[in-house]
Coordinates of C-alpha atoms and ligand atoms in Angstrom, one line a residue:
M23 CA 92.4 115.0 117.3
R24 CA 88.7 114.5 118.0
T25 CA 88.0 112.0 120.7
P26 CA 84.9 110.1 119.8
R27 CA 82.2 110.1 122.4
S28 CA 82.6 106.9 124.4
R29 CA 79.7 104.6 123.9
T30 CA 78.9 101.3 125.5
R31 CA 77.9 99.1 122.6
R32 CA 74.3 98.3 123.2
R33 CA 72.9 95.0 122.1
V34 CA 69.3 95.8 121.7
T35 CA 66.5 93.5 120.5
A36 CA 64.3 94.2 117.6
L37 CA 61.8 95.3 120.2
T38 CA 64.0 98.3 121.0
L39 CA 64.2 99.0 117.3
L40 CA 60.4 99.1 117.2
L41 CA 60.2 101.4 120.2
T42 CA 63.1 103.6 119.1
A43 CA 61.8 104.0 115.6
A44 CA 58.3 104.6 116.9
L45 CA 59.7 107.9 118.1
A46 CA 60.3 110.7 115.6
A47 CA 63.2 109.8 113.3
P48 CA 66.3 111.5 114.7
A49 CA 67.2 114.9 113.2
L50 CA 70.3 114.9 111.1
P51 CA 73.2 115.6 113.5
A52 CA 74.7 119.0 112.7
A53 CA 71.9 118.9 110.1
G54 CA 72.0 121.4 107.4
A55 CA 68.7 120.6 105.9
A56 CA 66.5 123.7 106.0
P57 CA 63.1 123.1 107.6
D58 CA 61.5 122.7 104.2
G59 CA 64.1 120.1 103.2
A60 CA 65.7 122.4 100.7
R61 CA 69.4 122.0 100.5
T62 CA 71.4 124.9 101.9
S63 CA 75.1 125.6 101.6
A64 CA 75.2 127.1 105.1
R65 CA 74.7 123.9 107.0
S66 CA 75.5 124.0 110.7
E67 CA 78.4 121.6 110.7
P68 CA 81.5 121.0 112.9
G69 CA 83.6 124.1 112.5
P70 CA 87.2 125.3 112.9
G71 CA 89.2 123.1 115.3
T72 CA 87.4 119.9 114.1
D73 CA 89.7 117.0 113.1
H74 CA 87.9 113.9 111.8
A75 CA 91.0 111.7 112.1
V76 CA 90.0 109.3 114.9
D77 CA 93.1 106.9 114.8
D78 CA 95.4 105.2 112.4
P79 CA 93.5 102.3 110.7
F80 CA 96.8 100.6 110.1
T81 CA 97.5 100.1 113.8
S82 CA 94.3 100.9 115.8
G83 CA 92.6 98.4 118.1
R84 CA 89.4 99.3 116.3
T85 CA 90.6 97.8 113.0
S86 CA 92.7 94.9 114.4
W87 CA 90.0 92.2 113.7
F88 CA 89.7 93.4 110.1
R89 CA 93.5 93.3 109.6
Q90 CA 93.6 89.9 111.3
D91 CA 90.6 88.1 109.7
R92 CA 91.5 88.8 106.0
F93 CA 88.6 86.7 104.5
G94 CA 84.9 87.5 104.5
M95 CA 81.6 86.5 102.9
F96 CA 79.7 89.1 100.8
I97 CA 76.0 88.3 100.4
H98 CA 73.9 90.1 97.8
F99 CA 70.3 89.3 98.7
G100 CA 67.2 91.5 98.1
A101 CA 63.9 91.9 96.2
Y102 CA 65.9 91.5 92.9
S103 CA 66.7 87.9 94.1
N104 CA 63.1 87.0 93.7
L105 CA 63.4 87.3 89.9
E106 CA 66.5 85.1 89.9
G107 CA 68.2 87.1 87.2
E108 CA 65.5 87.1 84.5
Y109 CA 62.5 89.3 83.7
T110 CA 59.9 88.6 81.0
R111 CA 58.5 91.8 79.7
P112 CA 54.8 92.1 78.8
D113 CA 55.8 91.8 75.2
G114 CA 57.3 88.4 76.0
T115 CA 60.9 89.5 75.5
V116 CA 63.3 88.2 78.3
C117 CA 65.8 90.5 79.9
R118 CA 68.6 89.3 82.1
N119 CA 70.4 91.0 85.0
A120 CA 70.7 90.4 88.7
E121 CA 70.7 93.1 91.3
W122 CA 70.4 95.8 88.7
I123 CA 67.5 94.1 87.0
Q124 CA 64.9 96.8 87.8
R125 CA 66.9 99.5 86.0
E126 CA 68.7 97.5 83.3
C127 CA 65.4 95.8 82.2
Q128 CA 63.4 99.0 82.6
I129 CA 60.9 97.3 84.9
P130 CA 58.2 99.8 85.8
K131 CA 58.0 100.7 89.4
D132 CA 54.6 99.2 90.0
A133 CA 55.6 96.0 88.3
Y134 CA 58.8 95.7 90.4
E135 CA 56.8 96.4 93.6
K136 CA 54.3 93.8 92.5
Q137 CA 56.9 91.1 92.0
A138 CA 58.5 92.1 95.3
A139 CA 55.2 91.5 97.1
T140 CA 55.6 87.8 96.2
F141 CA 59.2 87.6 97.6
D142 CA 59.2 84.8 100.2
P143 CA 62.7 83.6 101.2
A144 CA 61.3 81.1 103.5
D145 CA 64.3 78.8 103.1
F146 CA 66.8 81.4 104.3
D147 CA 68.7 79.5 107.0
A148 CA 71.0 81.8 108.9
K149 CA 72.6 78.8 110.6
A150 CA 73.4 77.3 107.2
V151 CA 74.7 80.6 105.8
V152 CA 77.0 81.2 108.8
G153 CA 78.0 77.5 108.6
A154 CA 79.0 77.9 105.0
A155 CA 81.1 81.0 105.9
K156 CA 82.7 79.1 108.7
D157 CA 83.4 76.0 106.6
A158 CA 85.1 78.3 104.1
G159 CA 87.3 79.8 106.8
M160 CA 85.6 83.2 106.4
K161 CA 85.7 85.4 109.5
Y162 CA 83.2 88.1 108.7
I163 CA 80.0 88.5 106.7
V164 CA 78.7 91.6 104.9
I165 CA 75.1 91.3 103.7
T166 CA 73.1 93.8 101.6
S167 CA 70.7 95.5 104.0
K168 CA 69.6 97.8 101.2
H169 CA 70.7 97.8 97.6
H170 CA 70.1 100.4 94.9
D171 CA 66.5 99.4 94.6
G172 CA 65.9 100.8 98.1
Y173 CA 64.3 97.6 99.4
A174 CA 65.3 97.2 103.1
M175 CA 66.0 93.6 104.3
W176 CA 65.0 94.4 107.9
P177 CA 61.8 95.7 109.5
T178 CA 62.6 99.4 109.1
K179 CA 60.1 101.8 110.5
V180 CA 61.2 104.5 108.0
N181 CA 59.1 103.2 105.2
S182 CA 57.1 100.2 104.1
W183 CA 59.4 99.2 101.2
N184 CA 61.0 96.3 103.1
L185 CA 61.0 92.6 103.6
R186 CA 58.6 92.8 106.6
D187 CA 56.0 95.1 105.1
H188 CA 56.2 94.3 101.4
S189 CA 56.7 90.6 100.7
A190 CA 55.1 87.2 101.2
F191 CA 57.6 86.4 103.9
D192 CA 56.7 85.4 107.4
K193 CA 56.1 88.6 109.3
R194 CA 57.4 87.2 112.5
R195 CA 60.9 86.7 111.0
D196 CA 63.8 89.2 110.7
I197 CA 66.7 87.7 108.7
L198 CA 69.2 90.2 109.8
A199 CA 68.5 89.4 113.5
E200 CA 68.7 85.7 112.6
L201 CA 72.0 86.2 110.9
K202 CA 73.3 88.4 113.8
K203 CA 72.5 85.7 116.3
E204 CA 74.1 82.9 114.3
A205 CA 77.1 85.0 113.5
D206 CA 77.6 86.0 117.2
D207 CA 77.2 82.3 118.2
A208 CA 79.9 81.3 115.6
G209 CA 82.3 84.1 116.5
I210 CA 81.9 85.7 113.1
K211 CA 81.7 89.5 112.6
L212 CA 78.6 90.8 110.8
G213 CA 78.5 93.9 108.6
F214 CA 75.9 95.5 106.4
Y215 CA 76.1 96.8 102.9
Y216 CA 74.0 99.9 102.4
S217 CA 73.5 101.7 99.1
I218 CA 73.4 105.5 99.2
W219 CA 72.0 105.6 95.7
D220 CA 68.3 104.8 96.0
W221 CA 66.0 104.2 93.0
H222 CA 62.8 104.0 95.0
D223 CA 62.7 107.0 97.3
P224 CA 61.1 109.9 95.5
D225 CA 63.1 112.5 97.3
F226 CA 66.4 111.0 96.2
P227 CA 67.2 112.5 92.8
D228 CA 66.3 116.1 93.3
P229 CA 69.0 118.1 95.3
A230 CA 66.2 120.2 96.6
T231 CA 64.4 117.2 98.3
F232 CA 67.5 115.1 98.8
P233 CA 67.8 116.2 102.5
R234 CA 64.6 114.5 103.2
Y235 CA 66.0 111.3 101.8
E236 CA 69.2 111.9 103.7
K237 CA 67.3 112.2 107.0
R238 CA 65.6 108.8 106.3
M239 CA 68.9 107.3 105.4
Y240 CA 70.4 108.4 108.7
A241 CA 67.4 107.0 110.5
Q242 CA 67.8 103.7 108.8
L243 CA 71.5 103.5 109.5
K244 CA 70.7 104.3 113.2
E245 CA 68.2 101.5 113.2
L246 CA 70.8 99.1 111.8
V247 CA 73.4 100.1 114.4
D248 CA 71.0 100.1 117.3
A249 CA 69.2 96.9 116.4
Y250 CA 72.1 94.7 115.1
D251 CA 75.3 96.2 116.4
P252 CA 77.2 95.7 113.1
A253 CA 81.0 95.6 113.2
L254 CA 81.3 97.2 109.7
L255 CA 79.2 99.3 107.3
W256 CA 79.9 98.7 103.6
F257 CA 78.6 101.7 101.7
D258 CA 78.0 101.7 97.9
G259 CA 76.2 103.8 95.3
E260 CA 78.2 106.9 96.1
W261 CA 79.3 107.7 92.5
D262 CA 78.2 110.5 90.3
T263 CA 75.5 109.2 88.0
E264 CA 72.2 109.9 86.3
N265 CA 69.0 107.8 85.9
P266 CA 68.4 108.5 88.6
H267 CA 70.6 111.4 89.4
N268 CA 72.8 110.9 92.4
P269 CA 73.3 114.1 94.4
W270 CA 75.7 112.5 96.9
T271 CA 78.9 114.7 97.5
A272 CA 82.2 114.2 99.3
R273 CA 80.9 116.7 101.8
D274 CA 77.8 114.6 102.5
G275 CA 80.2 111.7 103.1
E276 CA 82.2 113.8 105.6
R277 CA 79.1 114.4 107.6
L278 CA 77.8 110.8 107.4
E279 CA 81.2 109.4 108.4
S280 CA 81.4 111.8 111.4
Y281 CA 77.8 110.8 112.4
L282 CA 78.6 107.1 112.3
R283 CA 81.9 107.6 114.3
D284 CA 79.8 109.3 117.0
L285 CA 77.1 106.6 116.8
D286 CA 79.6 103.8 117.3
P287 CA 83.4 104.6 117.6
E288 CA 84.2 100.9 117.0
L289 CA 82.5 100.8 113.6
I290 CA 84.6 100.2 110.5
V291 CA 83.5 102.0 107.4
N292 CA 84.6 101.6 103.8
N293 CA 85.7 104.4 101.5
R294 CA 82.4 104.5 99.6
V295 CA 80.9 106.4 102.5
G296 CA 82.4 109.4 100.6
K297 CA 83.6 109.3 97.1
R298 CA 85.8 106.1 97.2
R299 CA 89.0 108.1 97.8
V300 CA 92.1 107.5 100.0
V301 CA 90.7 110.0 102.5
D302 CA 87.2 108.4 102.9
G303 CA 86.5 105.8 105.5
D304 CA 88.9 103.2 106.8
Y305 CA 89.7 101.2 103.7
G306 CA 89.7 101.1 99.9
T307 CA 87.4 98.8 98.0
P308 CA 88.9 97.5 94.7
E309 CA 86.2 95.4 93.0
Q310 CA 86.7 92.3 90.8
E311 CA 90.4 93.0 90.9
I312 CA 93.4 92.6 93.2
P313 CA 95.9 95.5 93.5
D314 CA 99.4 94.5 92.6
G315 CA 100.8 95.4 96.1
P316 CA 99.9 97.2 99.4
V317 CA 97.8 100.2 98.7
D318 CA 99.4 103.5 99.8
G319 CA 97.6 105.4 102.5
Q320 CA 94.7 103.1 103.2
L321 CA 93.8 99.5 104.2
W322 CA 92.0 97.7 101.4
E323 CA 89.6 94.9 100.7
S324 CA 89.0 93.3 97.2
C325 CA 85.4 92.2 96.7
M326 CA 84.7 89.5 94.0
T327 CA 81.9 87.4 92.7
L328 CA 82.1 83.6 92.6
N329 CA 80.5 83.5 89.1
G330 CA 79.7 86.6 87.0
H331 CA 76.9 88.1 89.1
W332 CA 76.5 89.6 92.6
G333 CA 72.8 88.8 92.9
Y334 CA 71.5 85.4 92.1
A335 CA 71.2 84.6 88.3
R336 CA 70.0 81.0 87.7
Y337 CA 71.6 80.8 84.3
D338 CA 75.1 81.8 85.4
Q339 CA 77.0 78.7 86.0
N340 CA 80.4 80.2 85.3
W341 CA 81.9 79.5 88.7
K342 CA 85.5 80.2 89.6
S343 CA 87.5 77.2 90.7
S344 CA 88.4 76.8 94.3
T345 CA 92.1 76.8 93.2
T346 CA 91.6 80.3 91.7
L347 CA 89.7 81.4 94.8
V348 CA 92.4 80.2 97.2
R349 CA 95.1 81.8 95.1
N350 CA 93.2 85.1 95.0
L351 CA 93.0 85.0 98.8
L352 CA 96.8 84.3 99.1
A353 CA 97.5 87.2 96.7
T354 CA 95.4 89.7 98.7
T355 CA 96.9 88.7 102.0
S356 CA 100.4 88.9 100.6
R357 CA 99.7 92.5 99.7
S358 CA 98.1 93.3 103.1
G359 CA 94.5 93.2 101.7
N360 CA 91.3 91.5 102.6
Y361 CA 89.2 89.3 100.3
L362 CA 85.4 89.6 100.4
L363 CA 83.9 86.8 98.3
N364 CA 80.3 87.0 97.3
V365 CA 77.4 84.6 97.4
G366 CA 73.9 85.4 95.9
P367 CA 71.0 83.4 97.5
D368 CA 68.1 82.5 95.3
A369 CA 64.5 83.6 95.7
R370 CA 63.9 81.1 98.5
G371 CA 67.0 82.3 100.3
R372 CA 69.3 79.4 99.5
I373 CA 72.9 79.8 98.6
P374 CA 73.6 77.9 95.3
E375 CA 75.3 74.5 95.8
P376 CA 78.2 75.3 93.5
S377 CA 79.0 78.3 95.8
V378 CA 78.8 76.2 98.9
D379 CA 81.0 73.5 97.4
R380 CA 83.7 76.0 96.4
L381 CA 83.7 77.7 99.8
A382 CA 84.0 74.3 101.5
E383 CA 87.0 73.5 99.3
M384 CA 88.6 76.8 100.3
G385 CA 88.1 76.0 103.9
S386 CA 89.6 72.5 103.5
W387 CA 92.8 74.1 102.0
L388 CA 93.0 76.6 104.8
R389 CA 92.6 74.0 107.5
A390 CA 95.0 71.5 106.0
D391 CA 98.4 71.3 107.6
G392 CA 98.0 74.8 109.2
Q393 CA 98.0 76.5 105.8
G394 CA 95.7 79.1 107.1
E395 CA 98.7 80.6 109.0
A396 CA 99.7 82.1 105.6
V397 CA 96.4 84.1 105.7
Y398 CA 95.0 84.9 109.2
G399 CA 97.0 87.7 110.8
A400 CA 99.5 87.7 107.9
R401 CA 100.3 90.6 105.7
Y402 CA 102.6 91.9 103.0
G403 CA 105.9 89.9 102.8
G404 CA 107.9 93.0 102.7
L405 CA 111.3 91.4 103.2
V406 CA 111.2 89.9 99.7
E407 CA 109.9 90.8 96.2
E408 CA 106.7 89.0 95.2
P409 CA 107.9 85.8 93.3
S410 CA 106.5 84.6 90.0
W411 CA 105.9 81.2 91.5
G412 CA 103.4 82.2 94.2
A413 CA 102.8 84.6 97.0
V414 CA 104.7 85.4 100.2
S415 CA 103.1 86.7 103.3
R416 CA 104.6 87.6 106.7
K417 CA 103.5 87.1 110.3
G418 CA 106.1 88.0 112.9
D419 CA 109.3 86.0 112.3
K420 CA 107.6 83.8 109.8
L421 CA 107.4 84.2 106.0
Y422 CA 104.8 81.9 104.3
A423 CA 105.8 81.2 100.7
A424 CA 102.6 79.8 99.1
V425 CA 104.0 78.0 96.1
T426 CA 101.6 77.6 93.2
Q427 CA 104.3 76.5 90.7
W428 CA 106.3 73.8 92.3
P429 CA 109.9 73.4 90.9
E430 CA 111.1 70.5 88.9
P431 CA 113.0 67.9 91.0
G432 CA 116.2 69.5 92.2
G433 CA 114.9 72.9 91.1
A434 CA 115.0 76.0 93.4
L435 CA 112.5 78.7 94.3
Q436 CA 114.3 82.0 94.0
L437 CA 113.5 84.7 96.6
K438 CA 114.8 88.3 95.9
A439 CA 115.5 90.1 99.2
R440 CA 114.4 93.7 99.7
T441 CA 116.6 94.1 102.8
A442 CA 119.2 92.2 104.7
F443 CA 117.6 89.3 106.7
E444 CA 118.5 85.8 107.7
V445 CA 116.6 82.6 107.0
K446 CA 117.0 80.4 110.1
S447 CA 114.9 77.4 109.0
A448 CA 112.5 76.3 106.4
R449 CA 109.8 73.6 106.3
V450 CA 107.0 72.5 104.1
L451 CA 103.6 72.5 105.9
G452 CA 102.2 69.0 105.8
S453 CA 105.4 67.3 104.7
G454 CA 108.6 66.1 106.4
Q455 CA 110.7 66.8 103.3
K456 CA 113.8 68.9 103.8
V457 CA 114.2 72.3 102.2
E458 CA 117.7 73.4 101.4
V459 CA 118.2 77.2 101.9
A460 CA 121.1 78.8 100.1
K461 CA 122.0 82.5 100.0
T462 CA 122.3 83.9 96.5
A463 CA 123.6 87.2 95.2
D464 CA 120.3 88.9 95.7
G465 CA 118.4 86.8 98.2
Y466 CA 117.8 83.1 98.8
A467 CA 117.3 79.8 96.8
L468 CA 114.9 77.3 98.4
T469 CA 115.3 73.8 97.1
P470 CA 112.7 71.4 98.3
S471 CA 113.5 67.7 98.3
G472 CA 110.1 66.3 97.7
E473 CA 106.8 66.9 96.0
A474 CA 104.2 69.6 96.4
T475 CA 101.6 68.7 99.0
N476 CA 98.7 70.4 97.3
P477 CA 98.2 71.4 93.6
T478 CA 96.3 74.6 94.7
G479 CA 99.3 75.7 96.8
T480 CA 102.0 74.3 99.0
V481 CA 103.2 76.5 101.8
V482 CA 106.9 76.7 102.7
E483 CA 107.2 78.2 106.2
L484 CA 110.5 80.2 106.7
T485 CA 111.6 81.3 110.1
V486 CA 113.5 84.5 109.6
D487 CA 115.6 87.0 111.5
P488 CA 114.4 90.3 110.0
G489 CA 117.5 92.1 111.2
P490 CA 118.0 94.7 114.0
T491 CA 115.0 96.8 115.0
A492 CA 115.8 99.5 117.6
P493 CA 113.5 99.8 120.6
E494 CA 110.5 102.2 120.4
G495 CA 111.6 105.8 120.7
S496 CA 110.6 108.3 123.4
G497 CA 109.3 111.0 121.1
K498 CA 106.3 113.1 121.9
G499 CA 105.7 114.5 118.5
F500 CA 106.9 117.2 116.1
R501 CA 106.8 120.9 116.8
Q502 CA 103.8 122.3 115.0
E503 CA 103.3 125.9 114.0
V504 CA 99.9 126.9 112.6
F505 CA 99.5 130.0 110.5
D506 CA 96.4 131.9 109.6
N507 CA 97.4 132.0 105.9
A508 CA 98.3 129.5 103.2
E509 CA 101.7 131.2 102.6
L510 CA 102.8 130.3 106.2
A511 CA 103.8 134.0 106.4
G512 CA 104.3 136.0 109.5
E513 CA 104.2 134.6 113.0
P514 CA 102.4 131.4 113.7
K515 CA 99.1 131.8 115.6
V516 CA 99.5 128.5 117.4
T517 CA 102.8 126.7 118.4
R518 CA 102.6 123.3 120.1
V519 CA 103.8 119.7 120.0
D520 CA 101.7 117.6 117.6
A521 CA 101.5 113.9 118.5
D522 CA 101.5 112.7 114.9
V523 CA 100.9 114.0 111.4
N524 CA 97.5 112.4 111.1
H525 CA 94.8 115.0 110.3
A526 CA 91.5 115.0 108.4
W527 CA 90.2 118.5 108.8
K528 CA 88.0 117.9 105.7
Y529 CA 85.7 120.8 104.7
A530 CA 84.7 122.4 108.0
G531 CA 87.6 121.6 110.3
S532 CA 91.0 123.2 110.9
P533 CA 93.9 122.7 113.3
H534 CA 92.5 125.1 115.9
P535 CA 89.3 126.8 116.8
D536 CA 91.0 130.2 116.2
I537 CA 92.0 129.1 112.7
A538 CA 89.5 129.4 109.8
S539 CA 88.6 126.3 107.8
D540 CA 90.2 127.7 104.6
D541 CA 93.4 129.6 104.0
F542 CA 95.7 128.3 106.7
G543 CA 99.2 126.7 106.8
V544 CA 101.0 124.3 109.1
R545 CA 104.7 123.7 109.5
W546 CA 106.0 120.7 111.4
T547 CA 109.7 120.5 112.4
G548 CA 111.8 118.2 114.5
T549 CA 113.6 114.9 114.0
L550 CA 112.4 111.5 112.9
E551 CA 113.9 108.4 114.6
P552 CA 113.6 105.2 112.5
R553 CA 113.9 101.9 114.2
R554 CA 115.5 100.1 111.3
T555 CA 118.4 101.0 108.9
E556 CA 116.6 100.7 105.6
T557 CA 115.2 102.5 102.7
Y558 CA 111.9 103.8 103.9
T559 CA 109.0 104.9 101.8
L560 CA 107.5 108.1 103.1
A561 CA 104.0 108.9 102.0
T562 CA 101.9 112.0 102.4
V563 CA 98.1 112.0 102.0
S564 CA 97.5 115.7 101.4
D565 CA 95.0 118.2 100.2
D566 CA 95.8 121.1 99.1
R567 CA 99.6 121.3 99.2
A568 CA 102.5 119.6 101.0
R569 CA 106.3 119.5 101.0
V570 CA 108.7 117.3 103.0
W571 CA 112.4 117.8 103.7
I572 CA 114.5 115.2 105.3
D573 CA 118.0 116.2 106.5
G574 CA 117.5 119.5 104.5
E575 CA 116.7 117.7 101.2
L576 CA 113.3 118.3 99.6
V577 CA 112.1 114.7 99.1
I578 CA 108.3 115.3 98.5
D579 CA 107.3 118.3 96.6
A580 CA 103.5 118.3 96.3
W581 CA 103.1 122.1 96.3
D582 CA 100.8 122.1 93.3
P583 CA 97.3 122.6 94.6
H584 CA 95.5 119.2 94.5
G585 CA 92.6 117.2 95.9
P586 CA 93.2 114.3 98.2
R587 CA 96.4 112.6 96.9
V588 CA 99.2 110.3 97.9
D589 CA 102.8 111.4 97.2
K590 CA 105.8 109.3 98.0
A591 CA 109.6 109.3 98.4
Q592 CA 112.2 106.7 99.1
V593 CA 114.6 107.8 101.8
D594 CA 117.5 106.0 103.4
L595 CA 117.2 106.2 107.2
K596 CA 119.5 104.9 109.9
A597 CA 118.2 103.3 113.1
G598 CA 119.0 105.4 116.2
T599 CA 119.7 108.5 114.1
R600 CA 117.5 111.5 114.5
H601 CA 116.9 112.7 110.9
K602 CA 116.0 116.4 110.6
V603 CA 112.5 116.9 109.3
R604 CA 110.5 119.9 108.0
I605 CA 107.0 119.6 106.6
D606 CA 105.1 122.5 105.1
Y607 CA 101.4 122.2 104.4
A608 CA 98.9 124.6 103.0
E609 CA 95.1 124.6 102.8
Q610 CA 93.7 127.1 100.4
S611 CA 90.0 126.1 100.2
G612 CA 87.7 123.1 100.2
E613 CA 88.9 119.9 101.8
A614 CA 92.0 119.7 104.1
H615 CA 93.9 116.5 104.8
M616 CA 97.5 115.8 105.9
K617 CA 99.0 112.5 107.0
L618 CA 102.5 111.3 107.1
L619 CA 103.0 107.5 106.8
W620 CA 106.1 105.3 106.4
S621 CA 106.9 101.8 105.4
S622 CA 110.0 99.8 104.8
P623 CA 110.8 96.2 103.9
G624 CA 110.8 95.4 107.7
Q625 CA 108.2 98.0 108.7
E626 CA 104.6 97.7 107.7
Q627 CA 102.8 100.8 106.6
Q628 CA 101.6 103.1 109.4
V629 CA 101.1 106.7 110.3
V630 CA 104.6 107.6 111.6
P631 CA 104.1 106.9 115.4
R632 CA 104.5 109.6 118.0
A633 CA 107.3 107.7 119.7
Q634 CA 109.5 108.2 116.7
L635 CA 108.8 111.9 116.3
H636 CA 110.8 114.5 118.3
D637 CA 110.1 118.3 118.4
S638 CA 113.8 119.2 118.0
Ligands
FHN7 O1 76.3 98.6 91.6 C1 76.9 97.8 92.6 C2 76.8 96.3 92.3 O2 75.5 96.0 92.1 C3 77.4 95.5 93.4 O3 76.7 95.7 94.6 C4 78.9 95.9 93.6 C5 79.5 95.2 94.7 O4 80.5 95.9 95.3 N1 79.0 97.4 93.9 C6 78.4 98.2 92.9 C7 79.2 98.3 91.6 O5 80.4 98.9 92.0

């Protein structure tokens, strides 16, 4: 497992940014760009023995704030905001769009640059923005530092297409620095959205010149990390597309992610750093939708607009209600996801009042009667099926049933159990009413004695005994045999104990420096010691091939060559028992990934930890 270079997080001022950037922009680490910028296949990259997996995002200290905070503010703000969603063409026709307005309205480059030169967000008030986030109960902010139009919202030294050098804005100001200060003062994390796809940089579309753009992109990202110390980078614009052509590849994503991990080992990165797959970055990014349950193999965050646009559009008054927004937040939390809710400031930098009002209403709900307990630090209910009348999240020995359809007087809320557990007590947050708890054939019936406390959602807090969980094991890991062929034939070249099956060898890496990056195999054997007696879901994240046997039975057969993919099996495991395990893995060519995760009604999803793996 690669140990990232330790790095004291430096809080540097914009001055350092200016000095740092005044020096030559840093070369691409392990750069592959040929001197003339032409793209080469033989890039000098990390080689055999490299493993890009740095930790388990489901349990690492690095991602704990992200898994705790649950609720963030997205801000789409850029040169496009100056048009406020509308462009009148020279022929008098009006075209409408928000952050895609340059392309969707075919605004000529010089016309777009000319309008950007009048951009003056003088009323951008970082204190008010952070205040609105705080009032909403949001715990982190992600602001567009550069969207597809390539316009940088900070005083980058990489080019002059930015808010400092190409606008009517006060040249003494730096809105990202202002936001960083206010966010730090308010205890809110700050992250940056950064679009890989760049409509403005002339070197972007052509694969032959793309390395020159890539070098500038790395330099800008280093500026952002060095000058503002972001907690998170939210990449976008990674997809295959034309107009303009996007040369970005999964392999480019591998290298960028590796660079960023070295730049700041604490950084959280989304899966659009690569190709929006389960093996890219730390978390998945469903957009304008909420997955119907926990996502296999990756953390996740759903991003959504408050109306119908990301960037400001003056005519779009189609605002979601705060009830809908709170219920979206409850749904994401109850499925172990985060909710990133967007605001689009106008040309002057002001967040629209209807946005501010709805955010404040969300915050009121979260603060009322401790209802926020159902969100912050909470996760997938697990012990019960998701009910039709609301959402159930879990935090330790508490289940929070957020009821959006309160039963008729005397009616009961049915909960279907996924495992044996006890309800020790129940109470309605914000009410002294009694809640009768009755066991049913398949779970529990909760019968409240009074009214709902809140039409948006009323939270019933259950104190539960989740049933016996054995102490942590004393395992050191599975026995691992590494073969120099994908058939796992002959004698293993390497035999050792592997702490956990959590590997991202990607394109250039392999399990050992003596093993080539392609055409290798791995076999793990030993015993698996569950801590609960339950039906577990085992999941592999593999590329190219994988098979898993438990107690001699083949439970996952993913031996068909495939790209990064999740395969799952339900297996009954008994606490304290050491279940025999064999895992075969083969890498033929291209990317190589292999992780083994588990979850159960009482065990949240994680890479199977070392303590539960034995080498015999
Ligand atoms: O094209 C962008 C879009 O403008 C917006 O930024 C969203 C927000 O996640 N992302 C892309 C569309 O998936």
